[in-house]
Coordinates of C-alpha atoms and ligand atoms in Angstrom, one line a residue:
M28 CA 0.0 0.0 0.0
A29 CA 1.2 3.5 -0.8
D30 CA 2.2 5.7 2.1
K31 CA 0.3 9.0 2.6
L32 CA 2.1 12.3 2.0
I33 CA 0.9 14.9 4.5
I34 CA 0.4 18.3 2.8
F35 CA 1.2 21.1 5.2
D36 CA 0.2 24.5 3.8
T37 CA 2.0 27.6 5.1
T38 CA 0.7 30.2 2.7
L39 CA -0.9 32.1 5.6
R40 CA 2.4 32.1 7.6
D41 CA 5.5 31.7 5.5
G42 CA 3.7 32.9 2.4
E43 CA 2.6 36.0 4.2
Q44 CA 6.2 36.8 4.9
S45 CA 6.7 37.8 1.2
P46 CA 7.2 41.6 1.0
G47 CA 3.8 43.2 0.7
A48 CA 1.7 40.0 1.0
S49 CA 0.2 40.8 4.3
M50 CA -3.5 39.8 4.5
T51 CA -6.4 40.9 6.6
K52 CA -8.2 38.5 8.9
D53 CA -11.1 38.2 6.5
E54 CA -8.8 37.4 3.6
K55 CA -7.0 34.8 5.7
I56 CA -10.3 33.2 6.6
R57 CA -11.3 33.1 2.9
I58 CA -8.0 31.4 2.0
A59 CA -8.2 29.0 4.9
R60 CA -11.7 27.9 3.8
Q61 CA -10.5 27.4 0.3
L62 CA -7.5 25.3 1.6
E63 CA -10.1 23.2 3.4
R64 CA -11.9 22.7 0.1
L65 CA -8.5 21.8 -1.4
K66 CA -8.3 19.2 1.4
V67 CA -4.8 20.1 2.8
D68 CA -4.0 18.2 5.9
V69 CA -2.5 21.0 8.0
I70 CA -3.0 24.8 7.7
E71 CA -0.3 26.9 9.4
A72 CA -2.6 29.8 10.0
G73 CA 0.1 32.3 11.3
F74 CA 2.5 33.1 14.0
A75 CA 0.3 34.0 17.0
A76 CA 3.0 36.0 18.9
A77 CA 3.9 38.1 15.9
S78 CA 1.1 40.5 16.1
Q79 CA -2.5 41.0 17.4
G80 CA -3.7 40.5 13.9
D81 CA -2.0 37.2 13.5
F82 CA -3.4 36.1 16.9
E83 CA -7.0 37.0 15.9
S84 CA -6.6 35.4 12.5
I85 CA -5.5 32.1 14.0
K86 CA -8.3 32.2 16.5
A87 CA -10.9 32.9 13.8
I88 CA -9.6 30.2 11.5
S89 CA -9.5 27.7 14.3
L90 CA -13.3 28.2 14.7
A91 CA -14.2 28.6 11.0
V92 CA -12.2 25.6 9.5
R93 CA -12.8 22.3 11.2
E94 CA -11.3 19.6 8.9
P95 CA -7.6 20.3 8.6
I96 CA -5.3 20.5 11.6
I97 CA -4.7 24.2 12.5
C98 CA -1.2 25.1 13.4
S99 CA 0.5 28.2 14.8
L100 CA 4.2 28.9 14.6
S101 CA 6.1 29.9 17.8
R102 CA 9.6 30.6 18.7
A103 CA 11.1 28.3 21.3
N104 CA 10.0 30.3 24.4
D105 CA 7.1 30.0 26.8
K106 CA 5.5 33.3 25.9
D107 CA 5.2 32.5 22.2
I108 CA 4.0 29.0 22.9
S109 CA 1.3 30.1 25.4
R110 CA 0.1 32.7 22.8
A111 CA -0.1 30.0 20.1
A112 CA -2.0 27.7 22.5
E113 CA -4.4 30.5 23.3
A114 CA -5.1 31.3 19.7
L115 CA -5.6 27.6 18.8
A116 CA -7.9 26.9 21.8
G117 CA -11.0 26.6 19.7
A118 CA -9.6 24.4 17.0
Q119 CA -11.0 20.9 16.4
R120 CA -7.4 19.6 15.9
K121 CA -4.4 21.8 16.8
R122 CA -0.7 21.8 16.4
I123 CA 2.0 23.9 17.9
H124 CA 5.1 24.4 15.7
T125 CA 8.1 25.6 17.6
F126 CA 11.5 26.3 16.1
I127 CA 15.0 27.4 17.0
A128 CA 18.0 27.9 14.8
T129 CA 20.7 25.2 14.9
S130 CA 23.4 26.2 12.4
P131 CA 26.6 27.5 13.9
L132 CA 26.2 30.8 12.1
H133 CA 22.6 31.4 13.4
M134 CA 23.4 30.3 16.9
E135 CA 26.5 32.4 17.2
K136 CA 25.6 35.5 15.3
K137 CA 21.8 35.7 15.5
L138 CA 20.9 34.0 18.8
R139 CA 24.2 34.6 20.6
M140 CA 23.7 31.3 22.3
T141 CA 25.9 28.2 22.8
P142 CA 24.7 24.9 21.3
D143 CA 24.0 23.6 24.8
Q144 CA 21.8 26.6 25.5
V145 CA 19.9 26.0 22.2
L146 CA 19.5 22.4 23.1
E147 CA 18.1 23.2 26.5
Q148 CA 15.7 25.8 25.1
A149 CA 14.4 23.3 22.5
I150 CA 13.8 20.7 25.2
Q151 CA 12.0 23.1 27.5
S152 CA 9.9 24.4 24.6
V153 CA 8.7 21.1 23.3
R154 CA 7.9 20.0 26.9
F155 CA 5.9 23.1 27.4
A156 CA 4.1 22.8 24.0
R157 CA 3.2 19.3 24.9
S158 CA 1.3 20.6 27.9
F159 CA -1.2 22.2 25.5
T160 CA -1.5 19.5 22.7
D161 CA -0.1 16.2 21.8
D162 CA 0.6 17.4 18.3
V163 CA 3.9 19.3 18.4
E164 CA 6.2 20.0 15.5
F165 CA 9.8 21.0 16.0
S166 CA 11.9 22.7 13.4
P167 CA 15.7 23.1 13.6
E168 CA 15.9 26.4 11.7
D169 CA 18.7 26.5 9.0
A170 CA 19.0 22.7 9.5
S171 CA 20.6 22.2 6.1
R172 CA 23.6 24.3 7.2
S173 CA 23.8 22.7 10.7
D174 CA 26.2 20.2 12.0
V175 CA 24.8 16.7 11.7
D176 CA 26.1 15.6 15.1
F177 CA 24.4 18.5 16.8
L178 CA 21.2 17.9 14.8
C179 CA 21.2 14.3 16.0
R180 CA 21.6 15.5 19.7
I181 CA 18.8 18.1 19.5
I182 CA 16.4 16.0 17.5
E183 CA 16.8 12.9 19.7
A184 CA 16.2 15.1 22.8
V185 CA 13.0 16.7 21.4
I186 CA 11.6 13.4 20.3
K187 CA 12.1 12.2 23.9
E188 CA 10.1 15.2 25.0
G189 CA 7.3 14.3 22.8
A190 CA 7.7 16.1 19.5
T191 CA 5.6 14.3 16.9
T192 CA 6.8 15.9 13.7
I193 CA 10.4 16.9 12.9
N194 CA 10.7 19.5 10.2
F195 CA 14.1 19.6 8.3
A196 CA 14.3 23.3 7.3
D197 CA 16.3 24.5 4.4
T198 CA 15.7 28.1 5.6
V199 CA 17.9 29.9 3.1
G200 CA 17.4 27.6 0.1
Y201 CA 21.0 26.4 0.2
G202 CA 20.1 22.7 -0.3
V203 CA 20.9 20.6 -3.4
P204 CA 18.5 17.7 -3.9
E205 CA 20.9 14.8 -3.4
L206 CA 22.7 16.3 -0.5
Y207 CA 19.5 17.5 1.2
G208 CA 17.8 14.1 0.8
N209 CA 20.9 12.3 2.1
M210 CA 21.3 14.5 5.1
L211 CA 17.8 13.8 6.1
K212 CA 18.4 10.1 5.5
T213 CA 21.4 10.2 7.8
L214 CA 19.4 11.8 10.5
R215 CA 16.7 9.2 10.3
E216 CA 19.2 6.4 10.4
R217 CA 21.2 7.8 13.3
I218 CA 18.5 9.1 15.6
P219 CA 17.0 6.6 18.0
N220 CA 13.2 6.4 17.7
S221 CA 13.2 8.3 14.4
D222 CA 10.5 6.0 13.2
K223 CA 8.2 7.3 16.0
V224 CA 7.8 10.7 14.4
I225 CA 6.8 12.1 11.0
W226 CA 9.7 13.7 9.1
S227 CA 8.9 16.8 7.2
V228 CA 10.6 19.0 4.6
H229 CA 10.5 22.8 4.4
C230 CA 12.4 24.3 1.5
H231 CA 13.0 27.8 0.2
N232 CA 13.5 28.5 -3.4
D233 CA 16.5 30.8 -3.5
L234 CA 18.3 28.6 -6.0
G235 CA 15.1 27.5 -7.7
M236 CA 15.3 24.0 -6.2
A237 CA 12.7 24.1 -3.4
V238 CA 10.4 21.6 -5.1
A239 CA 13.3 19.3 -6.2
N240 CA 14.8 19.5 -2.7
S241 CA 11.5 18.6 -1.1
L242 CA 10.9 15.7 -3.4
A243 CA 14.5 14.4 -2.7
G244 CA 13.7 14.8 1.0
V245 CA 10.7 12.6 0.4
M246 CA 12.3 10.0 -1.8
I247 CA 15.8 9.8 -0.4
G248 CA 15.2 11.1 3.1
G249 CA 11.9 9.4 3.8
A250 CA 10.0 12.5 4.7
R251 CA 6.2 12.1 4.7
Q252 CA 5.2 15.7 5.2
V253 CA 5.9 18.5 2.8
E254 CA 5.5 22.1 3.8
C255 CA 4.5 24.3 0.9
T256 CA 2.6 27.3 -0.2
I257 CA 0.1 28.1 -2.9
N258 CA 1.9 29.5 -6.0
G259 CA 5.2 29.1 -4.1
L260 CA 4.6 32.3 -2.2
G261 CA 7.0 33.0 0.6
E262 CA 10.1 34.8 2.0
R263 CA 12.5 36.1 -0.7
A264 CA 12.2 33.6 -3.7
G265 CA 9.4 31.8 -2.0
N266 CA 8.7 28.3 -0.7
T267 CA 8.0 24.9 -2.3
A268 CA 4.9 25.3 -4.5
L269 CA 2.1 23.1 -3.3
E270 CA 0.6 22.6 -6.8
E271 CA 3.9 21.4 -8.2
I272 CA 4.5 18.9 -5.4
V273 CA 1.0 17.5 -5.6
M274 CA 1.0 17.2 -9.4
A275 CA 4.5 15.7 -9.5
V276 CA 3.5 13.0 -7.0
R277 CA 0.3 12.3 -8.8
T278 CA 1.6 12.4 -12.4
R279 CA 4.6 10.2 -11.5
K280 CA 2.8 7.9 -9.1
D281 CA 4.8 5.1 -10.9
Y282 CA 8.0 6.6 -9.2
F283 CA 6.8 8.2 -6.0
N284 CA 4.1 5.6 -5.1
L285 CA 2.5 8.0 -2.6
D286 CA -1.1 9.0 -1.9
F287 CA -2.4 12.3 -0.6
G288 CA -5.8 13.8 0.3
I289 CA -5.7 16.8 -2.0
D290 CA -8.6 17.5 -4.3
T291 CA -6.6 18.6 -7.3
T292 CA -9.6 20.1 -9.1
Q293 CA -9.4 22.9 -6.5
I294 CA -5.8 23.9 -7.3
V295 CA -6.5 26.6 -9.9
A296 CA -9.3 28.2 -7.8
T297 CA -6.9 28.3 -4.8
S298 CA -4.1 29.7 -6.9
K299 CA -6.3 32.5 -8.2
L300 CA -7.7 33.4 -4.8
V301 CA -4.2 33.7 -3.3
S302 CA -2.9 35.7 -6.2
Q303 CA -5.8 38.0 -6.2
I304 CA -5.8 38.6 -2.4
T305 CA -2.0 39.1 -2.1
G306 CA -1.5 40.9 -5.4
F307 CA 1.3 38.4 -6.3
T308 CA 0.4 37.6 -9.9
V309 CA 1.3 34.2 -11.3
Q310 CA 3.8 34.2 -14.2
P311 CA 2.2 32.8 -17.4
N312 CA 4.7 30.0 -17.7
K313 CA 4.4 28.9 -14.1
A314 CA 4.0 25.1 -13.8
V315 CA 0.4 23.9 -13.3
V316 CA -1.2 27.2 -12.5
G317 CA 0.3 29.6 -15.1
A318 CA -2.1 30.8 -17.8
N319 CA 0.1 29.0 -20.4
A320 CA 0.7 25.8 -18.5
F321 CA -1.7 24.0 -20.8
A322 CA -1.6 26.2 -23.9
H323 CA 0.0 24.7 -27.0
A324 CA 1.3 27.3 -29.4
S325 CA 3.4 25.4 -31.9
G326 CA 1.7 23.8 -34.9
I327 CA 3.4 20.5 -34.3
H328 CA 2.2 20.3 -30.7
Q329 CA -1.3 21.4 -31.6
D330 CA -1.5 18.7 -34.3
G331 CA -0.2 16.1 -31.9
I332 CA -2.7 17.1 -29.2
L333 CA -5.6 16.8 -31.7
K334 CA -4.5 13.3 -32.7
A335 CA -3.8 12.1 -29.2
R336 CA -3.8 14.3 -26.2
D337 CA -1.1 12.5 -24.3
T338 CA 1.4 13.2 -27.1
Y339 CA 2.2 16.5 -25.4
E340 CA 0.1 16.6 -22.2
I341 CA 1.2 14.8 -19.1
M342 CA -1.7 16.2 -17.0
R343 CA -5.2 17.2 -17.9
A344 CA -6.1 20.8 -17.4
E345 CA -9.5 19.9 -15.9
D346 CA -7.7 17.7 -13.3
V347 CA -6.3 20.9 -11.7
G348 CA -9.5 22.9 -12.2
W349 CA -8.8 24.9 -15.3
A350 CA -12.2 24.0 -16.8
A351 CA -13.9 25.8 -14.0
N352 CA -13.6 29.2 -15.8
K353 CA -17.2 29.6 -16.8
I354 CA -19.7 32.3 -17.2
V355 CA -21.9 32.1 -14.2
L356 CA -24.0 35.2 -13.9
G357 CA -25.2 38.1 -16.0
K358 CA -27.1 41.3 -15.8
L359 CA -30.5 39.6 -15.2
S360 CA -29.3 37.3 -12.4
G361 CA -31.1 37.9 -9.2
R362 CA -29.9 38.2 -5.6
N363 CA -30.6 34.5 -4.8
A364 CA -28.5 33.2 -7.7
F365 CA -25.7 35.6 -6.7
K366 CA -25.9 34.4 -3.1
Q367 CA -25.9 30.7 -4.2
R368 CA -22.8 31.3 -6.3
L369 CA -21.1 32.9 -3.4
Q370 CA -21.8 29.8 -1.4
E371 CA -20.6 27.5 -4.1
L372 CA -17.3 29.5 -4.2
G373 CA -17.0 29.0 -0.5
I374 CA -17.4 32.8 0.2
A375 CA -19.2 33.3 3.5
L376 CA -20.1 37.0 3.9
E377 CA -20.8 37.7 7.5
S378 CA -24.1 39.6 7.3
E379 CA -27.0 40.2 5.0
A380 CA -25.8 43.8 4.7
E381 CA -22.5 42.6 3.3
V382 CA -24.3 40.3 0.8
N383 CA -26.4 43.3 -0.3
A384 CA -23.4 45.5 -0.7
A385 CA -21.6 42.8 -2.8
F386 CA -24.8 42.3 -4.8
T387 CA -25.0 46.1 -5.6
R388 CA -21.4 46.0 -6.8
F389 CA -22.2 42.9 -8.9
K390 CA -25.1 44.8 -10.5
E391 CA -22.8 47.7 -11.2
L392 CA -20.3 45.4 -12.8
A393 CA -22.9 43.6 -14.8
D394 CA -23.9 46.9 -16.3
K395 CA -20.4 47.4 -17.6
K396 CA -19.7 43.8 -18.5
S397 CA -22.2 41.3 -19.9
E398 CA -20.5 38.1 -18.8
I399 CA -19.5 37.7 -15.1
F400 CA -17.1 34.9 -14.3
D401 CA -16.2 33.3 -10.9
E402 CA -13.0 35.3 -10.9
D403 CA -15.1 38.6 -11.2
I404 CA -17.1 37.6 -8.2
M405 CA -14.1 36.7 -6.2
S406 CA -12.6 40.0 -7.0
L407 CA -15.6 42.1 -6.2
V408 CA -16.0 40.4 -2.8
S409 CA -12.4 41.1 -2.1
D410 CA -12.9 44.8 -3.0
E411 CA -15.9 44.8 -0.6
S412 CA -14.0 43.3 2.3
H413 CA -11.2 45.8 1.8
A414 CA -13.7 48.6 1.9
H415 CA -15.0 47.4 5.2
E416 CA -11.7 46.8 6.9
N417 CA -9.6 49.8 5.8
E418 CA -11.9 52.6 5.1
Y419 CA -9.5 55.5 5.6
Y420 CA -9.3 56.2 1.8
R421 CA -12.1 55.1 -0.5
Y422 CA -12.3 55.4 -4.2
V423 CA -15.4 57.3 -5.5
S424 CA -15.0 58.2 -9.2
L425 CA -12.6 59.6 -11.7
A426 CA -12.4 61.4 -15.0
Q427 CA -9.4 61.0 -17.2
H428 CA -8.4 62.5 -20.5
S429 CA -5.7 61.3 -23.0
E430 CA -5.2 62.5 -26.5
T431 CA -2.2 62.0 -28.9
G432 CA 0.2 64.9 -28.5
E433 CA -1.3 66.0 -25.1
R434 CA -0.2 65.3 -21.6
P435 CA -2.8 63.0 -20.0
A436 CA -4.8 64.6 -17.1
A437 CA -7.0 63.1 -14.4
K438 CA -9.5 64.2 -11.8
V439 CA -10.0 61.7 -9.0
V440 CA -12.7 61.8 -6.3
F441 CA -12.1 59.8 -3.2
S442 CA -13.0 59.9 0.4
I443 CA -10.7 60.4 3.4
E444 CA -12.4 59.1 6.6
G445 CA -15.7 59.5 4.9
S446 CA -15.2 63.1 3.6
E447 CA -15.0 63.4 -0.2
V448 CA -12.1 65.2 -1.8
T449 CA -11.4 66.0 -5.4
C450 CA -7.9 66.3 -6.8
E451 CA -6.4 66.8 -10.2
G452 CA -3.1 65.9 -11.7
N453 CA -1.3 65.1 -14.9
G454 CA 1.5 62.7 -15.9
N455 CA 3.4 60.8 -18.5
G456 CA 0.4 58.4 -19.0
P457 CA -3.1 58.1 -17.6
V458 CA -2.0 56.0 -14.6
D459 CA 0.8 58.4 -13.8
A460 CA -1.7 61.2 -13.9
I461 CA -4.1 59.6 -11.4
V462 CA -1.2 58.6 -9.0
N463 CA 0.0 62.2 -9.2
A464 CA -3.5 63.5 -8.5
I465 CA -3.9 61.2 -5.5
E466 CA -0.4 62.0 -4.2
F467 CA -1.1 65.8 -4.5
K468 CA -3.8 65.3 -1.9
T469 CA -2.5 62.6 0.3
Q470 CA 1.2 63.5 0.3
S471 CA 2.1 60.0 1.3
G472 CA 5.6 60.2 -0.2
A473 CA 5.5 56.4 -0.7
E474 CA 7.8 54.9 -3.3
L475 CA 6.1 52.8 -6.0
L476 CA 8.0 49.5 -6.3
L477 CA 5.8 47.6 -8.6
F478 CA 2.9 48.3 -11.0
S479 CA 1.3 45.4 -12.8
V480 CA -1.9 44.9 -14.8
N481 CA -3.4 41.5 -15.4
A482 CA -6.6 40.5 -17.2
I483 CA -8.8 38.6 -14.7
T484 CA -10.4 36.5 -17.4
T485 CA -10.1 36.3 -21.2
G486 CA -11.2 38.8 -23.8
T487 CA -11.1 42.5 -24.0
Q488 CA -14.2 42.7 -21.8
S489 CA -12.1 41.3 -19.0
Q490 CA -11.6 43.3 -15.8
G491 CA -8.1 44.5 -15.3
E492 CA -6.6 43.6 -12.0
V493 CA -3.9 46.0 -10.9
T494 CA -1.3 45.5 -8.2
M495 CA 0.6 48.5 -6.8
R496 CA 3.4 47.8 -4.4
L497 CA 4.4 50.7 -2.2
S498 CA 7.2 51.1 0.2
K499 CA 7.4 53.7 3.0
A500 CA 9.7 53.8 6.1
G501 CA 10.8 50.2 5.7
R502 CA 7.3 48.8 5.2
I503 CA 6.2 47.2 1.9
V504 CA 2.5 46.7 1.0
N505 CA 0.6 45.5 -2.0
G506 CA -2.7 47.2 -3.0
V507 CA -5.0 45.4 -5.5
G508 CA -7.9 46.9 -7.5
A509 CA -10.1 45.5 -10.2
D510 CA -12.3 47.2 -12.8
P511 CA -13.1 46.8 -16.5
D512 CA -11.4 50.2 -16.8
I513 CA -7.7 49.7 -16.0
V514 CA -7.2 53.3 -15.0
V515 CA -10.0 53.0 -12.4
A516 CA -8.4 49.7 -11.3
S517 CA -5.1 51.5 -10.9
A518 CA -6.7 54.3 -8.7
K519 CA -8.4 51.6 -6.5
A520 CA -5.1 49.7 -6.2
Y521 CA -3.2 52.8 -5.2
L522 CA -5.7 53.8 -2.6
S523 CA -5.8 50.2 -1.3
A524 CA -2.1 50.3 -0.8
L525 CA -2.3 53.6 0.9
N526 CA -4.9 52.1 3.2
K527 CA -2.5 49.3 4.1
L528 CA 0.3 51.8 4.8
H529 CA -2.1 53.8 7.0
S530 CA -3.2 50.7 9.0
K531 CA 0.3 50.2 10.4
S532 CA -0.2 46.5 11.3
D533 CA 3.5 45.7 11.8
K534 CA 4.5 42.4 13.1
L535 CA 7.5 40.3 14.0
N536 CA 9.3 38.2 11.4
P537 CA 9.9 34.7 12.7
Q538 CA 13.4 34.6 11.2
I539 CA 14.5 37.6 13.3
Ligands
KIV628 O1 12.3 28.7 6.7 C1 12.2 28.3 7.9 O2 13.2 27.9 8.6 C2 11.0 28.5 8.6 C3 10.9 27.9 9.9 C4 10.2 28.8 10.9 C5 10.2 26.5 9.8 O3 10.0 29.0 8.0
ZN629 ZN1 10.4 29.1 5.9

């Protein structure tokens, strides 16, 4: 019988550590619900001690999502662990994930602790975590650059204290598949009682090898849990991409001989939701979830596909949920049909007032655009929840003029804490003009790091989804806005980013 591979999703924790990817509590709940539909085994919902926002999100997800195990990260100290336990109190099944760095470099330069002190702290922490739950994961941070003898000592000790999962972290993406897999194998062979715990892999993608390293950890090292994120989101170059692991294991079952619980038909919907909420767009040639992943451009390939699909396709688009892009509603659809589609998409709006507000926006959109797709609905609900959470600035309307040979000009109306203001500006292009107009009024002084426009669906009728990444005083935020008019979408995205800067929800980074 094939072993089961546990899929541990850390989009809401490690994924959120991507610059600008911070999410609100409501956004995290929406993603967690979708992860439940995807049937992941474990959701790392956040890092409870990092901020009040993280704490509240973990608490809310623990109550809203009942099937997967809900996990909180915590550093190896009593305060963090108590906070994690408190946030997870309502969860049906909970896990505390505690970590401490074990590489000589991290222990000496970052922690300023001796190996014996680190060992003692790890033991105390796992013991303390076990007083709250019998599901405790321990990660030696920067394990792939740690001394094997020291890893053996510390892991043996935490297993004795009751750790149930040991996560072999390639924190800085330094691993090479064969070496990473063999190092894990050595640990499993040398450590007494290693067969009593689940071994896990956690890889970063700095050298583009996170997926390969994770799979080597599984095949050579014997890991049976993979930590990953949707779209490979995460610190720096990101984490192991969930969709790539899952489809590799499924497509090459002949080699991996592993089972998992994931419903692969939910992959594309999950990818789109995460991308749309975080503003991290998916590159077209990204494996499995990129827009071109199943597009065949060359004549020879198209001919082959028409004759026999498997000539050039190793996976079917519908198996990962690509076929789900369908027209669902139109101008004449009523409130009940809209509400039902929200339910089918797993979107639970909290009150009837919120459903009404979203329905009004749907009608406005249907006036501009005859075919409304699932992606449109997801985007308008997202806009709606932004509007409720961060209402400091709110888009109202704009007028914009461009003509060949003339400098584009814009007039933007938006509200600041509920009071409407009008501002004018001009610029090199229409988007520059609206940004200059908004800046004239807000004087944020933020630096624009990224401006990207993406079509949400196909065709020129599609809504444009704009991401604006702003940086100010060391903080980086992403604002997202969608509208059939990409200049309007840009204004919404800019204001959404300013709202995030204004909300000042700073938090600790677990790697610090
Ligand atoms: O990359 C890392 O080491 C981590 C740990 C906290 C598991 O994210
Ligand atoms: Zn990590």
